Amino acid sequence: MILDANAHVTPSGSWPAAGVDASVERLLAEMDATGVTRACLVGLPGLIGNEQVLELCARHRQLLPVGSFDPTAGDPDGLEARLRGEFLDRSFFGFKLHPRFGHYSLDDARVTRLFDELARWPNAPLVWICSYLYIPGVPLAKGPVELLHDRVVSYPGLDFVLAHAGGPDLLRLAFALRPCRNAWLELSYTLTDYLGSSVEQDLRHLCNHFEQRLLFGSDFPEVALPQALAAAQRVLEGSKPGAAEAILGGNLATLLRKRGFDAS
């Protein structure tokens, strides 16, 4: 069983980068060709709305709904009500925070309010966070590893999926989060973009020593599923028994079942 924890499409199939086919038809075709059973369809502000995510997932059961939310958009006094309207008692598996798209820092007070509200919910959806936190025009009071660790450790009742696993900060981020059982590192983009660098060695190390907390993801459409899987198989070569099964699908399947979703 192979599960993709981070894929994107747009309703029109267009994408900000020229020549990229972001259609759901292409995603489904690549899933069929590579044996990917299910994929998290992750929303992106301005590219696909939450209702469109739900509609596509209802039409294609292979896709799992992960919305998006920008805590800096709209009336700040209505943040909590807006969050409840989007995600409370709805069928989302999770939602994504994308600080780079919203041009905000993860330690913004509005992000704190979001997490405070979410922590009150029973069976809150998972929170995806883009772990690439260096944003033009947004000074960081702390490094990305420290910012992510602060959020994860401050909300032990929430489960976090850290998209792209910190990139070049991968090993430090895994070390910081090892005691935190509520965070998983999603490997898309980092798997493909850093092959041949020291990060590849870090990936190989973590596949043998942190395998229960790693999730395979493709970052479709910017990375094709065959390319992402080939990179995963490369870093998994020679890994210990059970590591590939856990990373390629088993870990995400556990998170799905915990929230009542079918992993098959």
PDB file of N, CA and C in Angstrom, residues 14 18 23 43 66 77-78 137-138 153 175 210 212 221 224 226 238 243-244 248 253:
ATOM      1  N   SER A  14      -4.671  24.377 -14.357  1.00  0.00           N
ATOM      2  CA  SER A  14      -3.575  25.331 -14.543  1.00  0.00           C
ATOM      3  C   SER A  14      -2.753  25.435 -13.265  1.00  0.00           C
ATOM      4  N   ALA A  18       4.494  27.823 -15.615  1.00  0.00           N
ATOM      5  CA  ALA A  18       4.034  27.523 -16.968  1.00  0.00           C
ATOM      6  C   ALA A  18       4.336  26.077 -17.351  1.00  0.00           C
ATOM      7  N   SER A  23      -4.044  18.993 -13.294  1.00  0.00           N
ATOM      8  CA  SER A  23      -5.402  18.455 -13.361  1.00  0.00           C
ATOM      9  C   SER A  23      -5.560  17.221 -12.489  1.00  0.00           C
ATOM     10  N   GLY A  43      -5.266  21.523  -0.044  1.00  0.00           N
ATOM     11  CA  GLY A  43      -5.648  22.814  -0.576  1.00  0.00           C
ATOM     12  C   GLY A  43      -4.519  23.829  -0.518  1.00  0.00           C
ATOM     13  N   VAL A  66      -7.859  17.479   2.452  1.00  0.00           N
ATOM     14  CA  VAL A  66      -7.064  18.307   3.359  1.00  0.00           C
ATOM     15  C   VAL A  66      -7.223  19.750   2.870  1.00  0.00           C
ATOM     16  N   ASP A  77     -11.143  39.614  14.114  1.00  0.00           N
ATOM     17  CA  ASP A  77     -12.054  39.290  15.216  1.00  0.00           C
ATOM     18  C   ASP A  77     -12.884  38.046  14.933  1.00  0.00           C
ATOM     19  N   GLY A  78     -12.980  37.678  13.669  1.00  0.00           N
ATOM     20  CA  GLY A  78     -13.790  36.520  13.318  1.00  0.00           C
ATOM     21  C   GLY A  78     -12.989  35.274  13.017  1.00  0.00           C
ATOM     22  N   GLY A 137      10.625  39.302   3.265  1.00  0.00           N
ATOM     23  CA  GLY A 137       9.905  40.362   3.953  1.00  0.00           C
ATOM     24  C   GLY A 137       9.331  39.985   5.298  1.00  0.00           C
ATOM     25  N   VAL A 138       9.545  38.745   5.745  1.00  0.00           N
ATOM     26  CA  VAL A 138       9.010  38.298   7.042  1.00  0.00           C
ATOM     27  C   VAL A 138      10.179  37.881   7.923  1.00  0.00           C
ATOM     28  N   VAL A 153       5.209  21.285  20.489  1.00  0.00           N
ATOM     29  CA  VAL A 153       5.300  20.951  21.909  1.00  0.00           C
ATOM     30  C   VAL A 153       4.257  21.705  22.733  1.00  0.00           C
ATOM     31  N   PHE A 175      15.521  15.491  15.156  1.00  0.00           N
ATOM     32  CA  PHE A 175      16.094  15.415  16.503  1.00  0.00           C
ATOM     33  C   PHE A 175      15.240  16.205  17.489  1.00  0.00           C
ATOM     34  N   PHE A 210      14.097   6.724  12.302  1.00  0.00           N
ATOM     35  CA  PHE A 210      12.950   7.600  12.572  1.00  0.00           C
ATOM     36  C   PHE A 210      11.776   7.199  11.684  1.00  0.00           C
ATOM     37  N   GLN A 212       9.105   5.475  11.872  1.00  0.00           N
ATOM     38  CA  GLN A 212       7.703   5.494  12.287  1.00  0.00           C
ATOM     39  C   GLN A 212       7.092   6.889  12.256  1.00  0.00           C
ATOM     40  N   PRO A 221       1.575  18.818  -8.403  1.00  0.00           N
ATOM     41  CA  PRO A 221       2.016  18.473  -9.749  1.00  0.00           C
ATOM     42  C   PRO A 221       3.454  18.885 -10.072  1.00  0.00           C
ATOM     43  N   ALA A 224       6.318  14.766 -10.339  1.00  0.00           N
ATOM     44  CA  ALA A 224       5.499  13.651 -10.800  1.00  0.00           C
ATOM     45  C   ALA A 224       5.613  12.488  -9.825  1.00  0.00           C
ATOM     46  N   PRO A 226       5.899   9.209 -10.367  1.00  0.00           N
ATOM     47  CA  PRO A 226       7.008   8.285 -10.636  1.00  0.00           C
ATOM     48  C   PRO A 226       8.350   8.828 -10.157  1.00  0.00           C
ATOM     49  N   GLY A 238      18.354  -0.630   1.099  1.00  0.00           N
ATOM     50  CA  GLY A 238      19.148  -1.127   2.217  1.00  0.00           C
ATOM     51  C   GLY A 238      18.601  -0.782   3.581  1.00  0.00           C
ATOM     52  N   ALA A 243      10.731  -0.657   7.246  1.00  0.00           N
ATOM     53  CA  ALA A 243      10.835   0.798   7.088  1.00  0.00           C
ATOM     54  C   ALA A 243      10.078   1.278   5.855  1.00  0.00           C
ATOM     55  N   ALA A 244      10.273   0.608   4.735  1.00  0.00           N
ATOM     56  CA  ALA A 244       9.608   1.040   3.504  1.00  0.00           C
ATOM     57  C   ALA A 244       8.090   0.987   3.657  1.00  0.00           C
ATOM     58  N   LEU A 248       6.085   4.488   3.253  1.00  0.00           N
ATOM     59  CA  LEU A 248       5.324   4.615   2.011  1.00  0.00           C
ATOM     60  C   LEU A 248       3.821   4.557   2.220  1.00  0.00           C
ATOM     61  N   ALA A 253      -1.578   5.493   7.092  1.00  0.00           N
ATOM     62  CA  ALA A 253      -2.758   4.652   7.298  1.00  0.00           C
ATOM     63  C   ALA A 253      -3.179   4.649   8.762  1.00  0.00           C
TER      64      ALA A 253
END
